[in-house]
mmCIF file of C-alpha atoms in Angstrom:
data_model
loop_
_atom_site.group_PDB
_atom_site.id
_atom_site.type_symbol
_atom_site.label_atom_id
_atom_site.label_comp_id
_atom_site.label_asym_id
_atom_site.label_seq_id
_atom_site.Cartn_x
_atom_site.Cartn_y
_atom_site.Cartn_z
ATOM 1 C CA UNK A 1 52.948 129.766 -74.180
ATOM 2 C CA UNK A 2 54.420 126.457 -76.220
ATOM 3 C CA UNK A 3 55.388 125.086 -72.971
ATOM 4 C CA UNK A 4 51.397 125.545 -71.900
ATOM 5 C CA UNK A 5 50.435 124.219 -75.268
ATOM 6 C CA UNK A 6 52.453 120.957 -75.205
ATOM 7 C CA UNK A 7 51.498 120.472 -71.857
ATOM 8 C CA UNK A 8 48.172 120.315 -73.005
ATOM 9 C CA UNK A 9 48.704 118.483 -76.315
ATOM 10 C CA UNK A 10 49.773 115.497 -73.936
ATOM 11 C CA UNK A 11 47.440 115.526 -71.770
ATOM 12 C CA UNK A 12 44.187 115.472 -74.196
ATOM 13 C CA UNK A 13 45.929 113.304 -76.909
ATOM 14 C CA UNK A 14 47.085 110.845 -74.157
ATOM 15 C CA UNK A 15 43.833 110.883 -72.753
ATOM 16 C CA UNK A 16 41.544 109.978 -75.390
ATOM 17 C CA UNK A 17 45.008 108.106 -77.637
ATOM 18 C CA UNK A 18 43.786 104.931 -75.852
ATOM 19 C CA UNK A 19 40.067 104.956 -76.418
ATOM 20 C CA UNK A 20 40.448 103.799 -80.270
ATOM 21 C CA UNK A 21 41.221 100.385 -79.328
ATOM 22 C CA UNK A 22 39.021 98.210 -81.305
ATOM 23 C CA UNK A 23 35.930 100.311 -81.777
ATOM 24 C CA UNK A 24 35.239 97.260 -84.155
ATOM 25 C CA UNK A 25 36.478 94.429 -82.297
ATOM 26 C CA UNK A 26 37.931 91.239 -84.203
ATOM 27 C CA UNK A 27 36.339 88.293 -83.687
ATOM 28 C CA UNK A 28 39.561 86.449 -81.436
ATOM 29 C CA UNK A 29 38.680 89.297 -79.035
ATOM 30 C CA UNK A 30 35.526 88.723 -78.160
ATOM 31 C CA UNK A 31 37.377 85.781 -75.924
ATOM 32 C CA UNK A 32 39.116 88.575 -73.681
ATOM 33 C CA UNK A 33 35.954 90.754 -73.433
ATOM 34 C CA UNK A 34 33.810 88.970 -70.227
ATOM 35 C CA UNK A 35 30.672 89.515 -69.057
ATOM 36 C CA UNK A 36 30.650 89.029 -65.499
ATOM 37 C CA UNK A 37 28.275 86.319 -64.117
ATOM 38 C CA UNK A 38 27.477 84.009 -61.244
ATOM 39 C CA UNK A 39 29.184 81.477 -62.891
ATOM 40 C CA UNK A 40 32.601 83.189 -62.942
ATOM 41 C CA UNK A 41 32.274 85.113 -59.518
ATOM 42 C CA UNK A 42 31.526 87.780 -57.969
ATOM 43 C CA UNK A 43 32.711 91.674 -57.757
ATOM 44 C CA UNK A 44 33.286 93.870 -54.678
ATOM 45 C CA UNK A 45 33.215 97.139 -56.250
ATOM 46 C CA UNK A 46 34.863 100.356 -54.172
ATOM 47 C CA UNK A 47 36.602 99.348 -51.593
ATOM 48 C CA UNK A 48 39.008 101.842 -49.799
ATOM 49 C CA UNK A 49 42.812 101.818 -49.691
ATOM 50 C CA UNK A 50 43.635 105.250 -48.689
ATOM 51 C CA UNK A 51 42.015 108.678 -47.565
ATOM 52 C CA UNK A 52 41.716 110.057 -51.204
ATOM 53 C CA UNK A 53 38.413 109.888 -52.872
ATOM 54 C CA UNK A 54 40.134 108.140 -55.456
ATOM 55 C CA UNK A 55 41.747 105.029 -53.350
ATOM 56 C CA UNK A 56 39.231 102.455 -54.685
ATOM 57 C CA UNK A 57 39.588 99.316 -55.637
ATOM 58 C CA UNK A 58 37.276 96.242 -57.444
ATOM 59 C CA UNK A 59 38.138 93.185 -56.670
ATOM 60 C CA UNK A 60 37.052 90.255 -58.868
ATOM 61 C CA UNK A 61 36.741 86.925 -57.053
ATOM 62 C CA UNK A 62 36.624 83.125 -58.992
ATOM 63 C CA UNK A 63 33.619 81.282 -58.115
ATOM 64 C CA UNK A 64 35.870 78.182 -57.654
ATOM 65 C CA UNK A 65 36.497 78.885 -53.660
ATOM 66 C CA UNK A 66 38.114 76.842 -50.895
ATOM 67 C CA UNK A 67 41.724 76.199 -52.631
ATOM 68 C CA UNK A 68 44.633 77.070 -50.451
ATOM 69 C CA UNK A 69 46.142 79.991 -52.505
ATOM 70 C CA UNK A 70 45.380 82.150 -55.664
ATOM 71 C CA UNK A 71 47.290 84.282 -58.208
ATOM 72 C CA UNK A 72 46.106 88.230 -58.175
ATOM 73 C CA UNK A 73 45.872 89.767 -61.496
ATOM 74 C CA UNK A 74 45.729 93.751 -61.299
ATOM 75 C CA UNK A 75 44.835 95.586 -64.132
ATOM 76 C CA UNK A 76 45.377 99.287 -64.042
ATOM 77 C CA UNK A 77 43.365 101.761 -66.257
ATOM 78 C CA UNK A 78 44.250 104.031 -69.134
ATOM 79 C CA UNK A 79 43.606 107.786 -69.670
ATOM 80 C CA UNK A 80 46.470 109.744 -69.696
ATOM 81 C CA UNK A 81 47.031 110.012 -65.800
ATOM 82 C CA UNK A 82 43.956 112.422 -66.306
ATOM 83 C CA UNK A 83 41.064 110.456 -66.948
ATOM 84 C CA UNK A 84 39.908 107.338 -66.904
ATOM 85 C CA UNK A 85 38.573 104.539 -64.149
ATOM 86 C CA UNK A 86 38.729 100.667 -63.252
ATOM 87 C CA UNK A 87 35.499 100.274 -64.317
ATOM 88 C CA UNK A 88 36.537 100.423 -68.082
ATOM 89 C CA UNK A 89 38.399 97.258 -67.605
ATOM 90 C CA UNK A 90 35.582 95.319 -66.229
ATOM 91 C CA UNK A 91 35.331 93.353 -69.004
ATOM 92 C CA UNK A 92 39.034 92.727 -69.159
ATOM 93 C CA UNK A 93 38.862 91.656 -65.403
ATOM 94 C CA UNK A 94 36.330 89.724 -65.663
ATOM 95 C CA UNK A 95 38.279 87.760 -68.014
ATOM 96 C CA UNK A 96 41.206 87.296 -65.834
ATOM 97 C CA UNK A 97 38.595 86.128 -63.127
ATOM 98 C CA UNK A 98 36.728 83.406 -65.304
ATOM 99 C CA UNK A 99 40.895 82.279 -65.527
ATOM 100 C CA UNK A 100 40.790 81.074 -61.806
ATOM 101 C CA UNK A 101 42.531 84.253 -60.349
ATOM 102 C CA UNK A 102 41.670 86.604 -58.120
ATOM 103 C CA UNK A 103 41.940 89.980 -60.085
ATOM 104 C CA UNK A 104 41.667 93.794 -59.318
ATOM 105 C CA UNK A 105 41.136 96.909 -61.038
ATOM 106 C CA UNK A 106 42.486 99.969 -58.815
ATOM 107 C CA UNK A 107 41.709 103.832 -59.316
ATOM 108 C CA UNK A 108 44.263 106.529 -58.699
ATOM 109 C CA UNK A 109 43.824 110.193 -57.492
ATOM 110 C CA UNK A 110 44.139 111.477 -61.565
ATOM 111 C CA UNK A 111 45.518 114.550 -61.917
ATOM 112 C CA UNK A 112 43.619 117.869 -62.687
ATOM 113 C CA UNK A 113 44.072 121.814 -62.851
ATOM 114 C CA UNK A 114 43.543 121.678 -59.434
ATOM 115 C CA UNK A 115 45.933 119.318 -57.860
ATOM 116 C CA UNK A 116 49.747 118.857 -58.558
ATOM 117 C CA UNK A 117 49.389 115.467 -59.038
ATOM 118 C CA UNK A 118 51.842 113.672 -61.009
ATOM 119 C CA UNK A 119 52.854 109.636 -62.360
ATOM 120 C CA UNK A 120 54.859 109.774 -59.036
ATOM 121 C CA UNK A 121 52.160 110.037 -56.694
ATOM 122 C CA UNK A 122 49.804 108.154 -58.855
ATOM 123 C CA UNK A 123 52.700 105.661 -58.908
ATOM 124 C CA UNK A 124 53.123 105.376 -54.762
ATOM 125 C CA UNK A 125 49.249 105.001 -54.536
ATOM 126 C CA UNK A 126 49.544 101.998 -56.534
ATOM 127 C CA UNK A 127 51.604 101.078 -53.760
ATOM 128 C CA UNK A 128 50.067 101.906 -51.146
ATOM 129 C CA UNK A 129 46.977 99.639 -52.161
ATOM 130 C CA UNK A 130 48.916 96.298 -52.938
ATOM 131 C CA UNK A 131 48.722 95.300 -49.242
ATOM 132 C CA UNK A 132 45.207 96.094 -48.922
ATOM 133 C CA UNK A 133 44.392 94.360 -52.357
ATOM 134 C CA UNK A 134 45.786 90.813 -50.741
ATOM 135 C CA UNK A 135 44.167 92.032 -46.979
ATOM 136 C CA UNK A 136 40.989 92.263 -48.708
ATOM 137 C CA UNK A 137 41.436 88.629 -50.809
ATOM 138 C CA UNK A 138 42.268 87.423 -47.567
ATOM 139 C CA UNK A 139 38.897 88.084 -45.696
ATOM 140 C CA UNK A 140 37.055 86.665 -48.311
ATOM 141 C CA UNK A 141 38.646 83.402 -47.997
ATOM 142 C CA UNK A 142 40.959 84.075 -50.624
ATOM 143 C CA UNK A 143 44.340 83.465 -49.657
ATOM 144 C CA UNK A 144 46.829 85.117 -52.538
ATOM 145 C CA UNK A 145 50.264 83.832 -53.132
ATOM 146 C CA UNK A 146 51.505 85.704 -56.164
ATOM 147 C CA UNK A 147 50.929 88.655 -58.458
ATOM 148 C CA UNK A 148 51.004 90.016 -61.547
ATOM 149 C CA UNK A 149 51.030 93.370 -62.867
ATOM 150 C CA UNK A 150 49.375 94.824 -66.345
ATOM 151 C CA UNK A 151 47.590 97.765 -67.442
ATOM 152 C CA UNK A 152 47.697 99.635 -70.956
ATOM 153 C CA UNK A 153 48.994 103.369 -71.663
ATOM 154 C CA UNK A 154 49.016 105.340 -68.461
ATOM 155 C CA UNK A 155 48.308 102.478 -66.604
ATOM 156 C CA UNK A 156 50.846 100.642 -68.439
ATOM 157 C CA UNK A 157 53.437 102.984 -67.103
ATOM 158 C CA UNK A 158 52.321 102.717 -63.576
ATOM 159 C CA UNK A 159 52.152 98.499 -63.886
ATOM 160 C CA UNK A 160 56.037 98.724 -64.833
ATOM 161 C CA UNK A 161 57.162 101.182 -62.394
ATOM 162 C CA UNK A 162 55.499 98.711 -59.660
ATOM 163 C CA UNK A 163 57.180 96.109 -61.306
ATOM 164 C CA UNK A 164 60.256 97.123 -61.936
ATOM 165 C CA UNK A 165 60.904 99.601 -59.321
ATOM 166 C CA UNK A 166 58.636 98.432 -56.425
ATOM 167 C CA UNK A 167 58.371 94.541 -56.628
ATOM 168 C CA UNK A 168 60.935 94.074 -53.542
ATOM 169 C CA UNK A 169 58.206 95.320 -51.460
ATOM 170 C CA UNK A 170 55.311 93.833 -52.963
ATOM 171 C CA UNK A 171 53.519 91.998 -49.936
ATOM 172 C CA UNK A 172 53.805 88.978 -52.340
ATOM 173 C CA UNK A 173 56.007 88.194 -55.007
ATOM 174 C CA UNK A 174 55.469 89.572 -58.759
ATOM 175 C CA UNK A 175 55.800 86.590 -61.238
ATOM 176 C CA UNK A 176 54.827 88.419 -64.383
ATOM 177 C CA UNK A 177 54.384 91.921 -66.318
ATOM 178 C CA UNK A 178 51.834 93.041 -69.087
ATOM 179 C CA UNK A 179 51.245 96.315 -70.740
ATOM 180 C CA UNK A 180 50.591 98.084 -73.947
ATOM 181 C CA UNK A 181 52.010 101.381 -74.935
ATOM 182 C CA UNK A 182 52.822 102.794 -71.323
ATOM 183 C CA UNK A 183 55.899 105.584 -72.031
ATOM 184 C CA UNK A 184 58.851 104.182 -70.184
ATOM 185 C CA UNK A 185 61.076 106.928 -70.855
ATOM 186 C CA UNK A 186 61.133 110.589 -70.684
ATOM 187 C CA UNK A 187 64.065 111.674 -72.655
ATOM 188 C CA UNK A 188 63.554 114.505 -74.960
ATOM 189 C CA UNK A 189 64.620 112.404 -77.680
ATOM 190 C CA UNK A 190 62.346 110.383 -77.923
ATOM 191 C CA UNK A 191 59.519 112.879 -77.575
ATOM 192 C CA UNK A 192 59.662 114.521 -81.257
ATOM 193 C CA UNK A 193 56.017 114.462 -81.737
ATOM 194 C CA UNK A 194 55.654 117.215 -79.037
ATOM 195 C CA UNK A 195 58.692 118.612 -80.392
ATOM 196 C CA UNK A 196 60.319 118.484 -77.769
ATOM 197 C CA UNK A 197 63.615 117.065 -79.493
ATOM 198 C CA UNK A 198 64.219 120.589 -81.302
ATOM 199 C CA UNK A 199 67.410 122.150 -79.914
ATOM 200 C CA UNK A 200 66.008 125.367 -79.224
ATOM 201 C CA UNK A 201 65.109 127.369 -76.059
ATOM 202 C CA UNK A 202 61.424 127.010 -76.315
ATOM 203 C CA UNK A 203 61.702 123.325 -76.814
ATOM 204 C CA UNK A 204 63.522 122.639 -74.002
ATOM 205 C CA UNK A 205 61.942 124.805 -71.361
ATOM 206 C CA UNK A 206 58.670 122.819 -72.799
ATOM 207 C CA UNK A 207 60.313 119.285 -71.903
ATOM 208 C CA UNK A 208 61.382 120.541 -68.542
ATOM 209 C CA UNK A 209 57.452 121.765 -67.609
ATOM 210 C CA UNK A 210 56.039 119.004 -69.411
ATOM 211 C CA UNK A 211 58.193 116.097 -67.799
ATOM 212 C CA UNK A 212 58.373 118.174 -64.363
ATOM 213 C CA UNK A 213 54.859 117.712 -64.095
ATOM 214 C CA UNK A 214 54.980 114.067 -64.710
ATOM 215 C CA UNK A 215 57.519 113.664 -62.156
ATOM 216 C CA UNK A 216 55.371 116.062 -59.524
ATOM 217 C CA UNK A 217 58.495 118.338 -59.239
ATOM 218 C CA UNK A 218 60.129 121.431 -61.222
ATOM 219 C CA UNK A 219 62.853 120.723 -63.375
ATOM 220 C CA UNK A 220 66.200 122.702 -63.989
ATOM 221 C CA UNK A 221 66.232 123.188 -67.962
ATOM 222 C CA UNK A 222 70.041 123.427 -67.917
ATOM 223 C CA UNK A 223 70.215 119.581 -66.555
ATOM 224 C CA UNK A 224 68.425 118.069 -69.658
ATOM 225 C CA UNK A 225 70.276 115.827 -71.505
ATOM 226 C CA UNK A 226 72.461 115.244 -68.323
ATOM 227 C CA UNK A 227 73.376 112.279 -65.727
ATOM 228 C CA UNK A 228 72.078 114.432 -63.248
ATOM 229 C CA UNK A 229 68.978 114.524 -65.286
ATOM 230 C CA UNK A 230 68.990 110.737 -65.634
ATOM 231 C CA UNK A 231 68.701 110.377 -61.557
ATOM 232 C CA UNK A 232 66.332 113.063 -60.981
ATOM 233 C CA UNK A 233 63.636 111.539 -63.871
ATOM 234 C CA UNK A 234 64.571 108.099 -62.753
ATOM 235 C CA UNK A 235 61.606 107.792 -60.073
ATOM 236 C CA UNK A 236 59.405 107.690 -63.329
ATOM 237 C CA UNK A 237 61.411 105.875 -65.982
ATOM 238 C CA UNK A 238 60.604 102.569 -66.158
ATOM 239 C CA UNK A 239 63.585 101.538 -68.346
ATOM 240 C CA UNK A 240 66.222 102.807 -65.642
ATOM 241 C CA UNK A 241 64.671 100.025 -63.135
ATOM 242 C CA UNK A 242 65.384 97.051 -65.209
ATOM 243 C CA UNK A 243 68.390 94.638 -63.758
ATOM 244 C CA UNK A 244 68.837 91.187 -63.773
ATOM 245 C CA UNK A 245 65.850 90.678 -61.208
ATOM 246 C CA UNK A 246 63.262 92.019 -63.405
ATOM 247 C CA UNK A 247 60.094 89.684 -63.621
ATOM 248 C CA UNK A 248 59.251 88.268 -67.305
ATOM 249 C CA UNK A 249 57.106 90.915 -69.575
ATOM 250 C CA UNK A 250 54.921 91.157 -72.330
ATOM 251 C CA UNK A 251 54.740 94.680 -74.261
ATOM 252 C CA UNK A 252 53.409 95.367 -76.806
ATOM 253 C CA UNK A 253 53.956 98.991 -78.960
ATOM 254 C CA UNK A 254 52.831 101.145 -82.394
ATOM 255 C CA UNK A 255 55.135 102.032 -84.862
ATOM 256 C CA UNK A 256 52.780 105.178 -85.553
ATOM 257 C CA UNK A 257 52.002 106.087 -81.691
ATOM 258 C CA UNK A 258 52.329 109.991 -81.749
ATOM 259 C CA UNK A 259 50.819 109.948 -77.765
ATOM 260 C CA UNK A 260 53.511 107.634 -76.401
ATOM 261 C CA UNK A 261 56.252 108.544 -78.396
ATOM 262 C CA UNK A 262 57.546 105.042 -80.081
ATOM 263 C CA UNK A 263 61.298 106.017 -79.444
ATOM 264 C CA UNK A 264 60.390 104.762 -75.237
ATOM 265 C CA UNK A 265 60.018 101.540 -76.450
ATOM 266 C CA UNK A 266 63.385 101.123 -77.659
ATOM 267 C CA UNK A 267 65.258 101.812 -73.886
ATOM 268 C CA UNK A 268 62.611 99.741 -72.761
ATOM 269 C CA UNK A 269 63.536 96.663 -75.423
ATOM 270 C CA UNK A 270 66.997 97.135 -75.175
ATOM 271 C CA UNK A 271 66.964 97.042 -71.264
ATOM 272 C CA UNK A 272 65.157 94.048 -71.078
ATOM 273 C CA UNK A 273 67.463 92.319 -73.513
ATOM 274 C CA UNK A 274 70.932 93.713 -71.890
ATOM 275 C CA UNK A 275 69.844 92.357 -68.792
ATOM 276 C CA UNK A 276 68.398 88.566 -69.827
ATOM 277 C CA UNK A 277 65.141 89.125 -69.060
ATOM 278 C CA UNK A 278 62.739 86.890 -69.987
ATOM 279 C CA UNK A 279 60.369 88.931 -72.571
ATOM 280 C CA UNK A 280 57.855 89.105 -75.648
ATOM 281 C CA UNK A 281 58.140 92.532 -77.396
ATOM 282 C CA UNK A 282 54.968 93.106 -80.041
ATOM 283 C CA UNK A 283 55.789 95.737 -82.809
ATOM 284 C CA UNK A 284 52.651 96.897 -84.779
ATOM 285 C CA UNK A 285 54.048 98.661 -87.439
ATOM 286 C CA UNK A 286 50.999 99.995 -88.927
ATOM 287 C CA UNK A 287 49.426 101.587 -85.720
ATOM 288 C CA UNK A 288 49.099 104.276 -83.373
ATOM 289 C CA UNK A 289 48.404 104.557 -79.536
ATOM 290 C CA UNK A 290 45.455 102.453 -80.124
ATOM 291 C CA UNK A 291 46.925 99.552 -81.555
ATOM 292 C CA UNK A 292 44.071 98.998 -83.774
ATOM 293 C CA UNK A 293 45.683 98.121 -87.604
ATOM 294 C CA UNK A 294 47.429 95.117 -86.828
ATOM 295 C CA UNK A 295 45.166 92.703 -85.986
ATOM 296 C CA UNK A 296 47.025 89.681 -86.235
ATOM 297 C CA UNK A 297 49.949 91.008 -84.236
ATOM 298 C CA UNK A 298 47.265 92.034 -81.310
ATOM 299 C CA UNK A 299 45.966 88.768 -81.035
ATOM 300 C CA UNK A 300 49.685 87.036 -80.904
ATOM 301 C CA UNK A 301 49.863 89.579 -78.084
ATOM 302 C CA UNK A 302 47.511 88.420 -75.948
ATOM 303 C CA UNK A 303 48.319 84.902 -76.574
ATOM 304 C CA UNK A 304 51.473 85.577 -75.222
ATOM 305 C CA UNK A 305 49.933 87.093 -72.504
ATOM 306 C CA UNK A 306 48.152 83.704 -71.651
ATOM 307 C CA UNK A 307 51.333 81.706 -72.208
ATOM 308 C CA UNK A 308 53.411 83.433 -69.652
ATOM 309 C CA UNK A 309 50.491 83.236 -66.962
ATOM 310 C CA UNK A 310 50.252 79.572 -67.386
ATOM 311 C CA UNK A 311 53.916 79.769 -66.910
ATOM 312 C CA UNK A 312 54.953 82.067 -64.371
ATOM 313 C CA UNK A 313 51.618 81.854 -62.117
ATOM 314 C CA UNK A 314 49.561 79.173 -63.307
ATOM 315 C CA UNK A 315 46.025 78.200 -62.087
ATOM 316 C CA UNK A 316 46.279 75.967 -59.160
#
């Protein structure tokens, strides 16, 4: 029964975690929050990448046509692999789009008590819809050169993994990373607000069911805390991807996030460090999942944001 209940804890709480962002939005964000309009472009809303109800994708194309290349921006949604859609981000896109790029929000088959879906699959789908993403740009007489990657909690998760894991087969090369508070890790260690640090029997078959469903596959309790563990969750884990290839990144995390456990952020930091990357690492130390108590330290966020795509794929 605990193992059903944390299950469940994650999946709710990591759901709805992300939706207290800014009920009451500062004033600097207004600039990141876009209406969409002639002016800026124009959106193609659901077009198909795959056979799943699910494989849709918006793209968001810059009024300025007729240069010889653009940079594609893809933001993926939050919601707790669960919930969630692209369209929450329009605003967000729309931003991106009155930059000059080219920029795409992408749904994923979420998972439900129906399917075995899992952050793997979800993960591959992202994937699979890169090459149609820059087909599609293409046809409209958008011709993309580069990419970046960014989405916040769940999505965050799946913009690293892509990143980190599957940018040697991006059909063009990833220049840059964003997210906000996407685990990156899945040790039980770091998971102590589900309890799942406790050295107990019930603890430990409840990381096993928990994390096997986020990898899509059952999990041996007895290998936790192993090696063998580390390869088998590695598919998933962010963190374990990093090497001295890794694009540039911007995270950002809560000191206070009980939904993504905080202790992820640190293998994530310390990879990214060990291994030279260039990075920006945002601490709020008075919030949560939502980010929503340091102001200040939000807004230097997305500045940072900005800087590195002026510098890594700059408007042409």
């Amino acid at each position: 029964m605990f193992v059903f209940i944390c299950i469940l804890t994650f999946m709710v709480s990591f759901g709805v975690g992300i939706a207290s962002k800014f009920v009451i939005r500062p004033s600097w964000a207004k600039k990141y929050s876009v209406q969409m309009t002639d002016e800026i472009g124009k959106v193609y809303k659901d077009i198909s990448y795959g056979d799943g109800a699910a494989n849709k994708f918006d793209l968001y194309i810059p009024a300025d046509g007729g240069k010889e290349s653009y940079g594609l921006v893809v933001y993926l949604h939050a919601g707790g692999f669960t919930s969630g859609d692209k369209a929450g981000d329009a605003e967000m896109l729309a931003w991106l789009c009155s930059r000059g790029y080219v920029a795409a929000g992408i749904n994923y088959t979420l998972r439900t008590g129906e399917n075995d879906k899992s952050v793997y699959s979800q993960s591959m789908e992202i994937k699979e819809s890169m090459p149609k993403v820059v087909e599609e740009a293409q046809k409209l007489g958008y011709p993309v050169d580069s990419m970046t990657i960014s989405g916040g909690s769940a999505g965050g998760t799946l913009a690293m993994l892509y990143a980190y894991r599957d940018a040697a087969d991006s059909p063009v090369p990833v220049k840059m990373m964003f997210e906000a508070v996407g685990p990156s890790s899945f040790y039980r260690s770091d998971w102590g607000a589900y309890g799942l640090d406790r050295d107990t029997d019930e603890s430990r078959k409840a990381a096993a069911g928990l994390f096997g469903v986020m990898l899509g596959q059952e999990i041996d309790v007895d290998i936790l805390d192993t090696p063998q563990y580390d390869e088998i969750i590695k598919p998933i884990s962010a963190f374990m991807w990093v090497d001295g290839d890794t694009v540039p990144s911007v995270i950002a995390y809560g000191a206070h996030d009980r939904v993504c456990p905080f202790g992820s952020a640190a293998h994530l930091v310390d990879a990214l460090e060990e291994n030279n990357v260039d990075y920006r690492y945002f601490e709020m130390p008075h919030s949560g999942h939502g980010l929503q108590n340091n102001d200040k330290i939000y807004e230097q966020y997305m500045k940072a944001v900005e800087e590195y795509l002026d510098r890594y794929m700059p408007v042409k």
